Amino acid sequence: MDSAVDGVTDPRSKRDLEEGIQRDFTRKMSYGDYLRLDTLLSAQQPLSDPPQHDELLFIIQHQTSELWLKLLIHELRSARTLLMSDDLGPALKRLARVKHIQHTLTDQWSVLATLTPSEYAEIRPFLAASSGFQSAQYREVEFLLGNKNADMVAVFSHDEGARIALDALLREPSLYDEFLAYLGRRGYAVPAEVLDRDWSQPYRLSEGLVDVFADVYARPNEHWGVYETCEELVDVEDNFQQWRFRHLQVVQRTIGQKTGTGGSTGVDFLRRALDLTFFPELYEVRTRVGA
């Protein structure tokens, strides 16, 4: 159907601006000003020569991931601080948001998966030695969740700000450490060696703590806040593992068994990460439930 008949415009084909809508931003802050879009949208600088169509996809995929990681760090730090002050409810709200961010990060891999091996081969030489392995924010997330590795700090010796931030997180309690401290303050029999340890060292499973969680899972209605927090943490780890696995799949379909641009073994290196766990007792206790 034509939108205009005998010079009359169909009202469904046009929406007039309302009188109150702002039009002049010479002296007012606009949407673009607030979000600093001039800076944000000028940060995509492909290096391929001659230019390759798919490099913009590769850049935007990783830049948006870094933005979500920034928010993830913000929420995890806040949840940790709230646990330190025994504010469990708001901490759980932060973790709920963390889980949504994780889903978004995982779903993004589907966009990058549209990049075929032939297309990626055209842009790979221009990446040089750069690799997602070198994401300081990703390491901050892992440190906040408890996967501490002092060797990773040295990778960022070229970036003083990143090195200082990671070194600080290495020596601070993780989110899980603060949850266990919260349990200790609430009268749960958390083993002393779990509460008083070297935070820079990787966390190790405590059988005594499994006993504590076994009691929580045996009587969830009596420990509902703690029980809920345990399950929220398991959700966070499960989401993280899904992100790791999706990453592995996309790398495998794109480069096969090639060495990664950063020097790792690629797929094999990523596969070994699937064996890592942040909250070992929360998985170990599942063997006890109903046994």
mmCIF file of C-alpha atoms in Angstrom:
data_model
loop_
_atom_site.group_PDB
_atom_site.id
_atom_site.type_symbol
_atom_site.label_atom_id
_atom_site.label_comp_id
_atom_site.label_asym_id
_atom_site.label_seq_id
_atom_site.Cartn_x
_atom_site.Cartn_y
_atom_site.Cartn_z
ATOM 1 C CA MET A 1 0.000 0.000 0.000
ATOM 2 C CA ASP A 2 1.270 3.517 -0.831
ATOM 3 C CA SER A 3 1.941 5.694 2.207
ATOM 4 C CA ALA A 4 0.388 8.725 0.479
ATOM 5 C CA VAL A 5 -2.783 8.911 -1.606
ATOM 6 C CA ASP A 6 -3.923 12.153 -3.281
ATOM 7 C CA GLY A 7 -1.263 14.057 -1.362
ATOM 8 C CA VAL A 8 -2.392 12.788 2.071
ATOM 9 C CA THR A 9 0.373 11.222 4.210
ATOM 10 C CA ASP A 10 -0.447 8.023 6.052
ATOM 11 C CA PRO A 11 0.043 8.920 9.788
ATOM 12 C CA ARG A 12 1.550 5.492 10.386
ATOM 13 C CA SER A 13 4.567 6.297 8.183
ATOM 14 C CA LYS A 14 5.871 9.234 10.218
ATOM 15 C CA ARG A 15 6.323 10.086 13.889
ATOM 16 C CA ASP A 16 6.590 13.811 14.579
ATOM 17 C CA LEU A 17 8.955 14.972 17.308
ATOM 18 C CA GLU A 18 7.192 16.054 20.478
ATOM 19 C CA GLU A 19 7.477 19.695 21.445
ATOM 20 C CA GLY A 20 9.408 18.953 24.627
ATOM 21 C CA ILE A 21 12.198 16.938 22.949
ATOM 22 C CA GLN A 22 15.592 18.658 23.217
ATOM 23 C CA ARG A 23 17.114 19.732 19.883
ATOM 24 C CA ASP A 24 19.803 22.260 20.776
ATOM 25 C CA PHE A 25 22.886 20.893 22.552
ATOM 26 C CA THR A 26 25.231 23.818 22.059
ATOM 27 C CA ARG A 27 25.085 24.508 25.805
ATOM 28 C CA LYS A 28 23.724 21.203 27.120
ATOM 29 C CA MET A 29 25.257 17.781 27.540
ATOM 30 C CA SER A 30 24.099 15.335 24.889
ATOM 31 C CA TYR A 31 23.945 11.538 24.857
ATOM 32 C CA GLY A 32 27.199 11.432 22.916
ATOM 33 C CA ASP A 33 28.857 13.846 25.335
ATOM 34 C CA TYR A 34 27.870 11.810 28.408
ATOM 35 C CA LEU A 35 29.133 8.543 26.931
ATOM 36 C CA ARG A 36 32.183 10.190 25.315
ATOM 37 C CA LEU A 37 31.297 8.488 22.067
ATOM 38 C CA ASP A 38 33.866 10.541 20.166
ATOM 39 C CA THR A 39 36.561 8.722 22.168
ATOM 40 C CA LEU A 40 34.837 5.346 22.281
ATOM 41 C CA LEU A 41 34.003 5.098 18.577
ATOM 42 C CA SER A 42 37.410 6.327 17.464
ATOM 43 C CA ALA A 43 39.179 3.514 19.355
ATOM 44 C CA GLN A 44 38.714 0.995 16.531
ATOM 45 C CA GLN A 45 41.896 1.294 14.484
ATOM 46 C CA PRO A 46 42.420 -1.690 12.155
ATOM 47 C CA LEU A 47 46.059 -2.343 11.233
ATOM 48 C CA SER A 48 45.644 -4.665 8.240
ATOM 49 C CA ASP A 49 47.196 -3.466 4.992
ATOM 50 C CA PRO A 50 45.502 -3.858 2.621
ATOM 51 C CA PRO A 51 42.437 -3.401 4.860
ATOM 52 C CA GLN A 52 40.611 -6.618 5.755
ATOM 53 C CA HIS A 53 36.844 -6.475 6.232
ATOM 54 C CA ASP A 54 36.769 -8.775 9.276
ATOM 55 C CA GLU A 55 39.347 -6.976 11.415
ATOM 56 C CA LEU A 56 36.709 -4.555 12.721
ATOM 57 C CA LEU A 57 34.718 -7.520 14.055
ATOM 58 C CA PHE A 58 37.794 -8.863 15.838
ATOM 59 C CA ILE A 59 38.580 -5.497 17.439
ATOM 60 C CA ILE A 60 35.016 -4.736 18.563
ATOM 61 C CA GLN A 61 34.556 -8.258 19.962
ATOM 62 C CA HIS A 62 37.528 -7.824 22.266
ATOM 63 C CA GLN A 63 36.930 -4.175 23.135
ATOM 64 C CA THR A 64 33.349 -4.851 24.209
ATOM 65 C CA SER A 65 34.561 -7.850 26.224
ATOM 66 C CA GLU A 66 36.968 -5.550 28.056
ATOM 67 C CA LEU A 67 34.117 -3.155 28.852
ATOM 68 C CA TRP A 68 32.040 -5.993 30.320
ATOM 69 C CA LEU A 69 35.095 -7.204 32.256
ATOM 70 C CA LYS A 70 35.443 -3.703 33.702
ATOM 71 C CA LEU A 71 31.867 -3.891 34.995
ATOM 72 C CA LEU A 72 32.425 -7.455 36.227
ATOM 73 C CA ILE A 73 35.395 -6.275 38.318
ATOM 74 C CA HIS A 74 33.321 -3.375 39.655
ATOM 75 C CA GLU A 75 30.550 -5.733 40.804
ATOM 76 C CA LEU A 76 32.876 -8.404 42.230
ATOM 77 C CA ARG A 77 34.834 -5.828 44.230
ATOM 78 C CA SER A 78 31.586 -4.419 45.594
ATOM 79 C CA ALA A 79 30.277 -7.884 46.518
ATOM 80 C CA ARG A 80 33.543 -8.598 48.334
ATOM 81 C CA THR A 81 33.327 -5.313 50.265
ATOM 82 C CA LEU A 82 29.707 -6.001 51.219
ATOM 83 C CA LEU A 83 30.634 -9.436 52.563
ATOM 84 C CA MET A 84 33.370 -7.805 54.640
ATOM 85 C CA SER A 85 30.669 -5.674 56.320
ATOM 86 C CA ASP A 86 28.248 -8.625 56.673
ATOM 87 C CA ASP A 87 25.778 -7.161 54.147
ATOM 88 C CA LEU A 88 24.837 -10.462 52.566
ATOM 89 C CA GLY A 89 21.639 -9.349 50.801
ATOM 90 C CA PRO A 90 23.228 -6.570 48.717
ATOM 91 C CA ALA A 91 26.222 -8.840 48.008
ATOM 92 C CA LEU A 92 23.853 -11.407 46.493
ATOM 93 C CA LYS A 93 22.326 -8.654 44.343
ATOM 94 C CA ARG A 94 25.789 -7.913 42.981
ATOM 95 C CA LEU A 95 26.327 -11.599 42.193
ATOM 96 C CA ALA A 96 22.996 -11.720 40.358
ATOM 97 C CA ARG A 97 24.257 -8.948 38.082
ATOM 98 C CA VAL A 98 27.609 -10.695 37.704
ATOM 99 C CA LYS A 99 25.807 -13.735 36.310
ATOM 100 C CA HIS A 100 23.997 -11.663 33.681
ATOM 101 C CA ILE A 101 27.278 -10.072 32.614
ATOM 102 C CA GLN A 102 28.814 -13.523 32.311
ATOM 103 C CA HIS A 103 25.977 -14.682 30.049
ATOM 104 C CA THR A 104 26.547 -11.666 27.798
ATOM 105 C CA LEU A 105 30.279 -12.381 27.591
ATOM 106 C CA THR A 106 29.623 -16.004 26.690
ATOM 107 C CA ASP A 107 26.986 -15.154 24.069
ATOM 108 C CA GLN A 108 29.439 -12.781 22.376
ATOM 109 C CA TRP A 109 31.599 -15.712 21.287
ATOM 110 C CA SER A 110 28.861 -16.616 18.801
ATOM 111 C CA VAL A 111 29.557 -13.407 16.898
ATOM 112 C CA LEU A 112 33.290 -14.088 16.680
ATOM 113 C CA ALA A 113 32.529 -17.669 15.620
ATOM 114 C CA THR A 114 31.285 -16.261 12.294
ATOM 115 C CA LEU A 115 34.952 -15.546 11.499
ATOM 116 C CA THR A 116 36.170 -18.447 9.334
ATOM 117 C CA PRO A 117 39.751 -19.800 9.416
ATOM 118 C CA SER A 118 40.442 -18.231 6.015
ATOM 119 C CA GLU A 119 39.146 -14.837 7.135
ATOM 120 C CA TYR A 120 41.109 -14.915 10.398
ATOM 121 C CA ALA A 121 44.289 -15.893 8.542
ATOM 122 C CA GLU A 122 44.079 -12.571 6.679
ATOM 123 C CA ILE A 123 44.242 -10.500 9.877
ATOM 124 C CA ARG A 124 46.300 -12.721 12.190
ATOM 125 C CA PRO A 125 49.708 -11.418 11.025
ATOM 126 C CA PHE A 126 48.736 -7.914 12.140
ATOM 127 C CA LEU A 127 48.072 -9.047 15.719
ATOM 128 C CA ALA A 128 51.804 -9.741 16.188
ATOM 129 C CA ALA A 129 52.278 -11.155 19.730
ATOM 130 C CA SER A 130 49.058 -9.695 21.171
ATOM 131 C CA SER A 131 46.713 -12.195 22.775
ATOM 132 C CA GLY A 132 43.717 -12.337 25.100
ATOM 133 C CA PHE A 133 46.091 -14.069 27.520
ATOM 134 C CA GLN A 134 47.484 -10.581 28.140
ATOM 135 C CA SER A 135 44.160 -9.135 29.328
ATOM 136 C CA ALA A 136 44.917 -7.580 32.711
ATOM 137 C CA GLN A 137 41.209 -7.262 33.503
ATOM 138 C CA TYR A 138 40.620 -10.951 32.874
ATOM 139 C CA ARG A 139 43.406 -11.714 35.367
ATOM 140 C CA GLU A 140 41.810 -9.338 37.862
ATOM 141 C CA VAL A 141 38.571 -11.322 37.612
ATOM 142 C CA GLU A 142 40.422 -14.599 38.165
ATOM 143 C CA PHE A 143 42.308 -13.170 41.156
ATOM 144 C CA LEU A 144 39.070 -11.801 42.655
ATOM 145 C CA LEU A 145 37.485 -15.239 42.322
ATOM 146 C CA GLY A 146 40.520 -16.921 43.884
ATOM 147 C CA ASN A 147 42.657 -18.297 41.045
ATOM 148 C CA LYS A 148 45.874 -16.683 42.281
ATOM 149 C CA ASN A 149 49.083 -17.057 40.284
ATOM 150 C CA ALA A 150 52.062 -14.848 41.155
ATOM 151 C CA ASP A 151 53.725 -15.660 37.823
ATOM 152 C CA MET A 152 50.935 -13.812 36.009
ATOM 153 C CA VAL A 153 51.891 -10.497 37.619
ATOM 154 C CA ALA A 154 55.248 -10.517 35.823
ATOM 155 C CA VAL A 155 53.462 -10.721 32.456
ATOM 156 C CA PHE A 156 52.367 -7.117 33.050
ATOM 157 C CA SER A 157 55.765 -5.665 33.947
ATOM 158 C CA HIS A 158 55.387 -3.448 30.843
ATOM 159 C CA ASP A 159 52.197 -1.893 32.269
ATOM 160 C CA GLU A 160 52.829 -0.408 35.713
ATOM 161 C CA GLY A 161 49.165 0.299 36.459
ATOM 162 C CA ALA A 162 48.067 -3.237 35.619
ATOM 163 C CA ARG A 163 51.003 -4.748 37.497
ATOM 164 C CA ILE A 164 50.253 -2.754 40.665
ATOM 165 C CA ALA A 165 46.525 -3.624 40.526
ATOM 166 C CA LEU A 166 47.218 -7.331 40.066
ATOM 167 C CA ASP A 167 49.902 -7.416 42.734
ATOM 168 C CA ALA A 168 47.463 -5.846 45.206
ATOM 169 C CA LEU A 169 44.714 -8.350 44.357
ATOM 170 C CA LEU A 170 47.222 -11.190 44.627
ATOM 171 C CA ARG A 171 47.824 -10.290 48.291
ATOM 172 C CA GLU A 172 44.201 -9.547 49.197
ATOM 173 C CA PRO A 173 41.460 -12.025 50.171
ATOM 174 C CA SER A 174 39.343 -13.219 47.262
ATOM 175 C CA LEU A 175 35.553 -13.060 47.152
ATOM 176 C CA TYR A 176 35.445 -16.648 48.445
ATOM 177 C CA ASP A 177 37.909 -15.844 51.231
ATOM 178 C CA GLU A 178 35.606 -13.053 52.396
ATOM 179 C CA PHE A 179 32.595 -15.363 52.274
ATOM 180 C CA LEU A 180 34.428 -17.855 54.479
ATOM 181 C CA ALA A 181 35.407 -15.050 56.865
ATOM 182 C CA TYR A 182 31.724 -14.051 56.978
ATOM 183 C CA LEU A 183 30.833 -17.635 57.920
ATOM 184 C CA GLY A 184 33.450 -17.593 60.656
ATOM 185 C CA ARG A 185 31.987 -14.426 62.140
ATOM 186 C CA ARG A 186 28.536 -16.045 62.060
ATOM 187 C CA GLY A 187 29.703 -18.944 64.204
ATOM 188 C CA TYR A 188 30.299 -21.589 61.556
ATOM 189 C CA ALA A 189 33.218 -23.945 62.289
ATOM 190 C CA VAL A 190 35.404 -22.738 59.432
ATOM 191 C CA PRO A 191 38.895 -24.252 59.882
ATOM 192 C CA ALA A 192 41.467 -21.763 61.197
ATOM 193 C CA GLU A 193 43.937 -22.571 58.430
ATOM 194 C CA VAL A 194 41.366 -21.418 55.874
ATOM 195 C CA LEU A 195 40.772 -18.109 57.619
ATOM 196 C CA ASP A 196 44.423 -17.335 58.365
ATOM 197 C CA ARG A 197 46.526 -18.082 55.327
ATOM 198 C CA ASP A 198 48.729 -16.498 52.673
ATOM 199 C CA TRP A 199 46.195 -14.909 50.285
ATOM 200 C CA SER A 200 48.742 -14.853 47.459
ATOM 201 C CA GLN A 201 48.756 -18.647 47.282
ATOM 202 C CA PRO A 202 46.222 -20.657 45.276
ATOM 203 C CA TYR A 203 43.316 -21.878 47.387
ATOM 204 C CA ARG A 204 43.374 -25.546 48.404
ATOM 205 C CA LEU A 205 40.389 -27.723 49.307
ATOM 206 C CA SER A 206 39.674 -28.097 53.034
ATOM 207 C CA GLU A 207 37.906 -31.268 54.170
ATOM 208 C CA GLY A 208 36.886 -29.486 57.365
ATOM 209 C CA LEU A 209 35.108 -26.850 55.300
ATOM 210 C CA VAL A 210 33.341 -29.559 53.297
ATOM 211 C CA ASP A 211 31.930 -30.738 56.640
ATOM 212 C CA VAL A 212 30.594 -27.226 57.304
ATOM 213 C CA PHE A 213 28.886 -27.061 53.927
ATOM 214 C CA ALA A 214 27.547 -30.608 54.302
ATOM 215 C CA ASP A 215 25.623 -29.431 57.344
ATOM 216 C CA VAL A 216 24.324 -26.385 55.453
ATOM 217 C CA TYR A 217 23.096 -28.553 52.571
ATOM 218 C CA ALA A 218 21.589 -31.107 54.940
ATOM 219 C CA ARG A 219 19.422 -28.412 56.568
ATOM 220 C CA PRO A 220 19.062 -25.590 54.009
ATOM 221 C CA ASN A 221 16.017 -24.015 55.663
ATOM 222 C CA GLU A 222 18.055 -23.377 58.801
ATOM 223 C CA HIS A 223 20.918 -21.795 56.859
ATOM 224 C CA TRP A 224 19.041 -20.199 53.985
ATOM 225 C CA GLY A 225 21.226 -17.101 53.435
ATOM 226 C CA VAL A 226 24.416 -19.154 53.459
ATOM 227 C CA TYR A 227 22.822 -21.886 51.359
ATOM 228 C CA GLU A 228 21.682 -19.337 48.769
ATOM 229 C CA THR A 229 25.129 -17.748 48.652
ATOM 230 C CA CYS A 230 26.759 -21.131 48.078
ATOM 231 C CA GLU A 231 24.494 -21.747 45.105
ATOM 232 C CA GLU A 232 25.098 -18.252 43.729
ATOM 233 C CA LEU A 233 28.840 -18.897 43.845
ATOM 234 C CA VAL A 234 28.372 -22.215 42.066
ATOM 235 C CA ASP A 235 26.367 -20.375 39.391
ATOM 236 C CA VAL A 236 29.216 -17.892 38.964
ATOM 237 C CA GLU A 237 31.771 -20.683 38.579
ATOM 238 C CA ASP A 238 29.525 -22.636 36.228
ATOM 239 C CA ASN A 239 29.102 -19.533 34.058
ATOM 240 C CA PHE A 240 32.846 -18.953 34.082
ATOM 241 C CA GLN A 241 33.466 -22.518 32.921
ATOM 242 C CA GLN A 242 30.922 -22.101 30.148
ATOM 243 C CA TRP A 243 32.773 -18.958 29.032
ATOM 244 C CA ARG A 244 36.084 -20.867 29.061
ATOM 245 C CA PHE A 245 34.620 -23.753 27.088
ATOM 246 C CA ARG A 246 32.971 -21.483 24.505
ATOM 247 C CA HIS A 247 36.297 -19.668 24.108
ATOM 248 C CA LEU A 248 38.033 -22.984 23.501
ATOM 249 C CA GLN A 249 35.433 -23.979 20.890
ATOM 250 C CA VAL A 250 35.769 -20.742 18.960
ATOM 251 C CA VAL A 251 39.565 -20.918 18.980
ATOM 252 C CA GLN A 252 39.473 -24.547 17.837
ATOM 253 C CA ARG A 253 37.157 -23.852 14.911
ATOM 254 C CA THR A 254 39.198 -20.789 13.912
ATOM 255 C CA ILE A 255 42.846 -21.892 14.206
ATOM 256 C CA GLY A 256 42.673 -25.631 14.901
ATOM 257 C CA GLN A 257 45.786 -26.811 16.760
ATOM 258 C CA LYS A 258 47.989 -23.836 15.841
ATOM 259 C CA THR A 259 50.075 -22.071 18.481
ATOM 260 C CA GLY A 260 48.386 -18.967 19.914
ATOM 261 C CA THR A 261 49.578 -15.489 18.919
ATOM 262 C CA GLY A 262 50.842 -14.985 22.486
ATOM 263 C CA GLY A 263 52.990 -18.126 22.351
ATOM 264 C CA SER A 264 50.705 -20.597 24.164
ATOM 265 C CA THR A 265 49.807 -24.020 22.795
ATOM 266 C CA GLY A 266 46.396 -22.621 21.944
ATOM 267 C CA VAL A 267 43.556 -25.118 22.318
ATOM 268 C CA ASP A 268 45.524 -27.426 24.636
ATOM 269 C CA PHE A 269 46.364 -24.494 26.926
ATOM 270 C CA LEU A 270 42.716 -23.433 27.065
ATOM 271 C CA ARG A 271 41.542 -26.994 27.707
ATOM 272 C CA ARG A 272 43.730 -27.289 30.809
ATOM 273 C CA ALA A 273 41.985 -24.238 32.274
ATOM 274 C CA LEU A 274 38.767 -26.267 32.408
ATOM 275 C CA ASP A 275 40.269 -28.278 35.281
ATOM 276 C CA LEU A 276 40.641 -25.180 37.480
ATOM 277 C CA THR A 277 38.065 -24.485 40.184
ATOM 278 C CA PHE A 278 37.446 -21.445 42.379
ATOM 279 C CA PHE A 279 35.244 -22.972 45.082
ATOM 280 C CA PRO A 280 36.295 -26.634 45.460
ATOM 281 C CA GLU A 281 34.304 -27.400 48.622
ATOM 282 C CA LEU A 282 31.060 -26.297 46.970
ATOM 283 C CA TYR A 283 31.541 -29.045 44.399
ATOM 284 C CA GLU A 284 32.952 -31.632 46.781
ATOM 285 C CA VAL A 285 29.935 -31.302 49.088
ATOM 286 C CA ARG A 286 27.626 -32.495 46.319
ATOM 287 C CA THR A 287 29.005 -36.007 46.716
ATOM 288 C CA ARG A 288 27.880 -35.938 50.341
ATOM 289 C CA VAL A 289 24.335 -34.693 49.791
ATOM 290 C CA GLY A 290 21.861 -37.569 50.117
ATOM 291 C CA ALA A 291 24.628 -40.150 50.490
#
